[in-house]
Amino acid sequence: RKEVEQDPGPFNVPEGATVAFNCTYSNSASQSFFWYRQDCRKEPKLLMSVYSSGNEDGRFTAQLNRASQYISLLIRDSKLSDSATYLCVVNPPNTNAGKSTFGDGTTLTVKP
Amino acid sequence: NAGVMQNPRHLVRRRGQEARLRCSPMKGHSHVYWYRQLPEEGLKFMVYLQKENIIDESGMPKERFSAEFPKEGPSILRIQQVVRGDSAAYFCASSPIDRGRSGYTFGSGTRLTVV
């Protein structure tokens, strides 16, 4: 089983739609989680951290379910500019050091 | 405050040549991570370094690949005797000592093409 698994998609949605991605992780001791965005094979950029209580940033909401070991990203009112690959990232138990593990990404295309 | 600087942005090498990829972390960051992204694939961890130390190289191929982060100067990822399968984007990321809840900051990457 992969350490971090994502549905690769692609997700093709119209502008204004709401879309959600899930990501599962295998290490129950993992401490911190993130969503990154990658455009056209450019460098990944941090989109948001994922907190246990859930967190929201504008149209984006991230949630963590420790019991089921998954995190989610919800995008409301999709814009054309949201088209990108979204990467789920899991940090090891010792968050002060060590590599982050990236999922393979979920591709989103928002169409007019 | 410059971000993570990688150079060159693009590198073309013939099979059998050596490739050297450089990464200068953000100011104040002492941890460097190298990731590789093959065409149509996800980011795969290669190596994690601190100044003068390799902390985790579990993702490095056993042969031809090496990495260093000297006391002075950038981190170097070196690929000897390159083969076509080495063609990929190589991303470097850096973080401060106590990363806590911080994510990485990535450089723009080096696109290596082996011809």
Coordinates of N, CA and C in Angstrom, one line a residue, chain A residues 37-112:
Chain A
R37 N -0.5 22.8 -4.6 CA -1.0 23.0 -6.0 C 0.2 23.0 -6.9
Q38 N 0.1 22.3 -8.0 CA 1.1 22.3 -9.1 C 0.5 22.6 -10.4
D39 N 1.0 23.6 -11.0 CA 0.6 24.0 -12.4 C 1.5 23.6 -13.4
C40 N 1.0 22.9 -14.4 CA 1.8 22.6 -15.6 C 3.3 22.2 -15.3
R41 N 3.5 21.3 -14.4 CA 4.8 20.8 -14.1 C 5.8 21.8 -13.6
K42 N 5.2 22.9 -13.1 CA 6.0 23.9 -12.4 C 6.2 23.4 -11.0
E43 N 6.9 24.2 -10.2 CA 7.2 23.8 -8.8 C 5.9 23.8 -8.0
P44 N 5.7 22.8 -7.1 CA 4.5 22.8 -6.2 C 4.5 24.0 -5.3
K45 N 3.3 24.5 -5.0 CA 3.2 25.6 -4.1 C 2.2 25.2 -3.0
L46 N 2.6 25.6 -1.8 CA 1.7 25.3 -0.7 C 0.4 26.0 -0.8
L47 N -0.7 25.3 -0.7 CA -2.0 25.8 -0.8 C -2.5 26.1 0.6
M48 N -2.5 25.1 1.4 CA -3.0 25.2 2.8 C -2.6 24.1 3.7
S49 N -2.4 24.3 4.9 CA -2.2 23.3 5.9 C -3.6 22.7 6.3
V50 N -3.5 21.5 6.8 CA -4.8 20.8 7.2 C -4.7 20.6 8.7
Y51 N -5.7 21.2 9.4 CA -5.7 21.1 10.9 C -6.8 20.1 11.3
S52 N -6.6 19.6 12.5 CA -7.6 18.6 13.0 C -9.0 19.1 13.1
S53 N -9.1 20.4 13.4 CA -10.4 21.0 13.5 C -11.0 21.5 12.2
G54 N -10.2 21.2 11.1 CA -10.6 21.7 9.8 C -10.3 23.2 9.6
N55 N -10.0 23.6 8.4 CA -9.7 25.0 8.2 C -10.2 25.4 6.9
E56 N -10.5 26.7 6.8 CA -11.1 27.3 5.6 C -10.2 28.5 5.2
D57 N -10.1 28.6 3.9 CA -9.4 29.8 3.3 C -10.1 30.2 2.1
G58 N -11.0 31.1 2.2 CA -11.8 31.6 1.1 C -12.7 30.4 0.6
R59 N -12.5 30.1 -0.7 CA -13.3 29.0 -1.3 C -12.8 27.6 -1.0
F60 N -11.7 27.5 -0.3 CA -11.1 26.3 0.0 C -11.3 25.8 1.4
T61 N -11.7 24.6 1.6 CA -11.8 24.0 2.9 C -11.0 22.7 3.0
A62 N -10.2 22.6 4.0 CA -9.5 21.3 4.2 C -9.9 20.7 5.5
Q63 N -10.0 19.3 5.5 CA -10.4 18.6 6.7 C -9.6 17.4 6.9
L64 N -9.5 17.0 8.1 CA -8.7 15.8 8.5 C -9.6 14.9 9.3
N65 N -9.5 13.6 8.9 CA -10.2 12.6 9.6 C -9.2 11.5 10.1
R66 N -8.8 11.7 11.3 CA -7.7 10.8 11.8 C -8.2 9.4 12.0
A67 N -9.4 9.2 12.4 CA -9.9 7.8 12.6 C -9.8 7.0 11.3
S68 N -10.2 7.6 10.2 CA -10.2 7.0 8.9 C -8.9 7.2 8.1
Q69 N -8.1 8.0 8.6 CA -6.8 8.4 8.0 C -7.0 8.9 6.6
Y70 N -7.7 10.0 6.5 CA -7.8 10.7 5.2 C -7.9 12.2 5.5
I71 N -7.5 12.9 4.4 CA -7.7 14.3 4.4 C -8.5 14.7 3.2
S72 N -9.2 15.8 3.2 CA -10.0 16.2 2.1 C -9.7 17.7 1.8
L73 N -10.0 18.0 0.5 CA -10.0 19.4 0.1 C -11.2 19.7 -0.7
L74 N -12.0 20.7 -0.3 CA -13.2 21.1 -0.9 C -13.0 22.5 -1.6
I75 N -13.4 22.6 -2.9 CA -13.3 23.8 -3.6 C -14.7 24.2 -4.0
R76 N -15.1 25.4 -3.5 CA -16.4 25.9 -3.9 C -16.3 26.9 -5.0
D77 N -17.4 27.1 -5.7 CA -17.4 28.1 -6.8 C -16.2 28.1 -7.6
S78 N -15.9 26.9 -8.2 CA -14.7 26.7 -9.0 C -14.5 27.8 -10.1
K79 N -13.2 28.2 -10.2 CA -12.8 29.2 -11.2 C -11.9 28.5 -12.2
L80 N -11.8 29.1 -13.4 CA -11.0 28.5 -14.4 C -9.5 28.4 -13.9
S81 N -9.1 29.4 -13.1 CA -7.8 29.5 -12.6 C -7.5 28.4 -11.5
D82 N -8.5 27.7 -11.1 CA -8.3 26.5 -10.2 C -7.8 25.3 -10.9
S83 N -7.8 25.3 -12.2 CA -7.3 24.2 -13.0 C -5.8 23.9 -12.6
A84 N -5.5 22.8 -12.1 CA -4.2 22.4 -11.7 C -4.2 21.0 -11.2
T85 N -3.0 20.6 -10.7 CA -2.9 19.3 -10.0 C -2.8 19.6 -8.5
Y86 N -3.6 18.9 -7.7 CA -3.6 19.1 -6.3 C -2.9 17.9 -5.6
L87 N -1.9 18.3 -4.8 CA -1.0 17.2 -4.2 C -1.3 17.2 -2.7
C88 N -1.6 16.0 -2.2 CA -1.7 15.8 -0.8 C -0.4 15.4 -0.2
V89 N 0.0 16.0 0.9 CA 1.3 15.8 1.5 C 1.2 15.5 3.0
V90 N 1.9 14.5 3.4 CA 1.9 14.0 4.8 C 3.3 14.1 5.4
N91 N 3.4 14.7 6.5 CA 4.7 14.8 7.2 C 4.8 13.6 8.2
P92 N 6.1 13.2 8.5 CA 6.3 12.1 9.4 C 6.0 12.5 10.8
P93 N 5.9 11.5 11.7 CA 5.5 11.8 13.1 C 6.4 12.9 13.7
N94 N 7.7 12.9 13.5 CA 8.5 13.9 14.0 C 8.5 15.1 13.0
T95 N 7.7 16.0 13.2 CA 7.5 17.1 12.2 C 8.7 18.1 12.2
N96 N 9.7 17.9 13.1 CA 10.8 18.8 13.0 C 11.8 18.5 11.9
A97 N 11.6 17.3 11.4 CA 12.6 16.8 10.4 C 12.0 15.7 9.6
G98 N 12.8 15.3 8.6 CA 12.3 14.2 7.8 C 11.5 14.6 6.6
K99 N 11.5 13.7 5.7 CA 10.9 14.0 4.4 C 9.4 14.1 4.5
S100 N 8.8 14.9 3.7 CA 7.3 14.9 3.4 C 7.1 13.9 2.3
T101 N 5.9 13.2 2.4 CA 5.5 12.3 1.4 C 4.4 12.9 0.6
F102 N 4.6 12.9 -0.7 CA 3.6 13.5 -1.6 C 2.7 12.4 -2.3
G103 N 1.5 12.7 -2.4 CA 0.6 11.9 -3.2 C 0.9 12.2 -4.7
D104 N 0.4 11.3 -5.6 CA 0.7 11.5 -7.0 C -0.1 12.6 -7.6
G105 N -1.1 13.1 -6.9 CA -1.8 14.3 -7.3 C -3.2 14.0 -8.0
T106 N -4.1 14.9 -7.9 CA -5.4 14.8 -8.5 C -5.5 16.0 -9.5
T107 N -5.8 15.7 -10.7 CA -5.9 16.8 -11.7 C -7.3 17.3 -11.8
L108 N -7.4 18.6 -11.7 CA -8.7 19.3 -11.9 C -8.6 20.2 -13.1
T109 N -9.7 20.1 -13.9 CA -9.9 21.0 -15.0 C -11.2 21.6 -14.9
V110 N -11.2 23.0 -14.8 CA -12.4 23.7 -14.7 C -12.7 24.3 -16.0
K111 N -13.9 24.0 -16.6 CA -14.3 24.5 -17.9 C -15.3 25.6 -17.9
P112 N -15.3 26.4 -18.9 CA -16.3 27.5 -19.0 C -17.7 27.0 -19.1

